[in-house]
Short mmCIF file of C-alpha atoms in Angstrom, two decimals:
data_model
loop_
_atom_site.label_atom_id
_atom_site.label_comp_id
_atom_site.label_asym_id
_atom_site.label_seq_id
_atom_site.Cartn_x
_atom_site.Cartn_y
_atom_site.Cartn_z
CA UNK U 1 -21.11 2.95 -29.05
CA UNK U 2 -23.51 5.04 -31.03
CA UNK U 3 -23.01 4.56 -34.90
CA UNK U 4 -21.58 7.82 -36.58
CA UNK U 5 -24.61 9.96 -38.21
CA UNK U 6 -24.23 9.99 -42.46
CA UNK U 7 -23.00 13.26 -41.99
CA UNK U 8 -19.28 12.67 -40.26
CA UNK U 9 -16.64 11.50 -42.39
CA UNK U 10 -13.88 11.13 -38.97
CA UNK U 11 -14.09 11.40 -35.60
CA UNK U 12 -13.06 14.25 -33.50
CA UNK U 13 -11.18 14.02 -30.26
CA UNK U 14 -12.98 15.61 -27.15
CA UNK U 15 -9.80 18.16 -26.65
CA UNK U 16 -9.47 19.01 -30.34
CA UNK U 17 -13.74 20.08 -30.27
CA UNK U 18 -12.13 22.25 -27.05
CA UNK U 19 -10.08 23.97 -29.47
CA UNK U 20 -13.03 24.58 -32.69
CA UNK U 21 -15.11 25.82 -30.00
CA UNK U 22 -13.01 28.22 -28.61
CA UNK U 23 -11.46 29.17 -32.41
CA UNK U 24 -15.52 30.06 -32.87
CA UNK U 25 -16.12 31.35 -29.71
CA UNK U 26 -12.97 34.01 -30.63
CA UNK U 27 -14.54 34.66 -33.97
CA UNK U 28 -18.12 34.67 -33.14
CA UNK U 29 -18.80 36.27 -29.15
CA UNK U 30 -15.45 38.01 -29.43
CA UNK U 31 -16.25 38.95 -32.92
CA UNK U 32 -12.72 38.86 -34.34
CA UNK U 33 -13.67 37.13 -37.44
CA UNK U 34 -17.07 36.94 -39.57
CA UNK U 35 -19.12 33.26 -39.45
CA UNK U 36 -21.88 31.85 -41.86
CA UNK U 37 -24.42 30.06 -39.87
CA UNK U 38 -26.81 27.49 -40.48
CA UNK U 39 -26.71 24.83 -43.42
CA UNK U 40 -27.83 26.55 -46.39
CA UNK U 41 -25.95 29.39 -45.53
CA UNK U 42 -22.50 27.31 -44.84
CA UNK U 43 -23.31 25.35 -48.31
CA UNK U 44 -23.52 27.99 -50.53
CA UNK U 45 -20.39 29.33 -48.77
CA UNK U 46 -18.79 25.95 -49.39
CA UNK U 47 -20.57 26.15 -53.23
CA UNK U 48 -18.64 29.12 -53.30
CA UNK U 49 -15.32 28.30 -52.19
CA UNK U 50 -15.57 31.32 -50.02
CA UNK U 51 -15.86 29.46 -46.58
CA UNK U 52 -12.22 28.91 -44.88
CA UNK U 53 -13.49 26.36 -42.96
CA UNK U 54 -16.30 24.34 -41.70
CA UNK U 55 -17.68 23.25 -38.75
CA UNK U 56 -20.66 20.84 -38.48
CA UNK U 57 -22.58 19.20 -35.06
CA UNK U 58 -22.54 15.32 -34.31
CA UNK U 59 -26.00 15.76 -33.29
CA UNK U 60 -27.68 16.63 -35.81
CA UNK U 61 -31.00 15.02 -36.76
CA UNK U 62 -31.76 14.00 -39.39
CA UNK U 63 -27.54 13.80 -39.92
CA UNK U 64 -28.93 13.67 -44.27
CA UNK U 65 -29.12 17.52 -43.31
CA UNK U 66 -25.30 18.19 -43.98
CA UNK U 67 -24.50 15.19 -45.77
CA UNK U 68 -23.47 16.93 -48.94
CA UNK U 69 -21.26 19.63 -46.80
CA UNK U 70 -18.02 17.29 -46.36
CA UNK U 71 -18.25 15.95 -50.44
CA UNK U 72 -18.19 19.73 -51.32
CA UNK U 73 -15.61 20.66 -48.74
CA UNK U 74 -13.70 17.72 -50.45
CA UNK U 75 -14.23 19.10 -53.83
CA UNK U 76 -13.93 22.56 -52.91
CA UNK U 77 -10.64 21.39 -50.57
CA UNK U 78 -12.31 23.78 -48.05
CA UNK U 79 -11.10 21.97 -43.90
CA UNK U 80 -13.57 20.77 -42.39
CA UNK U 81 -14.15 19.32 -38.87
CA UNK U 82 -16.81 18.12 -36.27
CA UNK U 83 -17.91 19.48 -32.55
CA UNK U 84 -20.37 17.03 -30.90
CA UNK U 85 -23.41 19.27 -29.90
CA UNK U 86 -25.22 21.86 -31.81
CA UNK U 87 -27.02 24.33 -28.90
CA UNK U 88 -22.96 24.83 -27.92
CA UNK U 89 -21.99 25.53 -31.55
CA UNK U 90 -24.52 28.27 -31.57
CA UNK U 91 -23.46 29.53 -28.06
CA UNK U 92 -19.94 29.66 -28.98
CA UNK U 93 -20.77 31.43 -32.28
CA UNK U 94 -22.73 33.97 -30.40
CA UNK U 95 -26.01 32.97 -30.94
CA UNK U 96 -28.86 33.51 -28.35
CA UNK U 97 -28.86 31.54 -25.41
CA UNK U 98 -31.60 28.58 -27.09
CA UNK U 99 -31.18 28.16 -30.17
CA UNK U 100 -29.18 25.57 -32.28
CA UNK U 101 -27.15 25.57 -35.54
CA UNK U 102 -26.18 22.40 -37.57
CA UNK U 103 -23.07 24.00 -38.83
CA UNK U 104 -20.82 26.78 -39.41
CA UNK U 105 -18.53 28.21 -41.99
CA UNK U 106 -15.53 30.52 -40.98
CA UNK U 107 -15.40 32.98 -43.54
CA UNK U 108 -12.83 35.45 -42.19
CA UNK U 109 -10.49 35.03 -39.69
CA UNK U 110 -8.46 38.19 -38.17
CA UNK U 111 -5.14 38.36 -37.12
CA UNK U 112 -5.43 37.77 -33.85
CA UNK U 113 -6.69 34.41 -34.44
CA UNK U 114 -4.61 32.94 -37.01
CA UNK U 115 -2.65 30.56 -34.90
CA UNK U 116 -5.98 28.96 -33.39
CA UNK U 117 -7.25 28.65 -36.65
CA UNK U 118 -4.19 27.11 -38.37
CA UNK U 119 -4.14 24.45 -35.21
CA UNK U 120 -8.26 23.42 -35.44
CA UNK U 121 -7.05 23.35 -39.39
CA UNK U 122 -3.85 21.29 -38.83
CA UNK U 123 -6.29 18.71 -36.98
CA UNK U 124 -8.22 18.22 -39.77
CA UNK U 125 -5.56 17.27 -42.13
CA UNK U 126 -4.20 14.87 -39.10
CA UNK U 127 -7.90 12.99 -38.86
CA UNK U 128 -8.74 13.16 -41.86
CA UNK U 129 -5.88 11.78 -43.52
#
């Protein structure tokens, strides 16, 4: 078993990462929501208090890179939760096909989506507890 980067405070079941990914695919590709990407842009929307949630890779390298995300999600009590692979983070946020992001912070979320989001967001609080 590969030891969890400094960056994940839980782990996140394969079918729960189904549901983030398709929660940001809906917000992102579909556009029914708006998303912060990248790690200086989802901490100073978790700074803020303005994210709703965040979303950060497994795979991340060096996993330092978002190690102060979960402490101010924590402080901030902003959700936060983890998807294993960052080139399908991007891709689901509707990034081009290529490139990578560490994390992501769900600023808005439309009507539409609401439910999804509430599940990924009722997961948290279940693993993370």
């Amino acid at each position: 078993m590969i030891p969890m980067s400094v960056h994940i405070a839980y782990e996140t079941p394969q079918d729960v990462q189904e549901q983030v990914y398709e929660m940001v695919k809906a917000l992102g590709k579909d556009g029914r929501g708006s998303l912060k990407k990248g790690a200086n842009e989802v901490t100073k929307a978790a700074e803020r208090g303005s994210a709703q949630m965040v979303i950060m890779a497994e795979n991340v390298n060096p996993g330092e890179l978002l190690a102060h995300i979960p402490m101010i999600c924590k402080e901030k009590s902003i959700p936060f939760i983890y998807v294993e692979d960052q080139a399908y983070l991007a891709e689901a946020a509707g990034m081009p096909v290529g490139t990578r992001t560490a994390a992501i912070a769900v600023m808005d979320v439309s009507k539409d989506t609401t439910d999804r989001f509430n599940e990924v967001k009722g997961h948290f609080e279940t693993l993370s507890a």
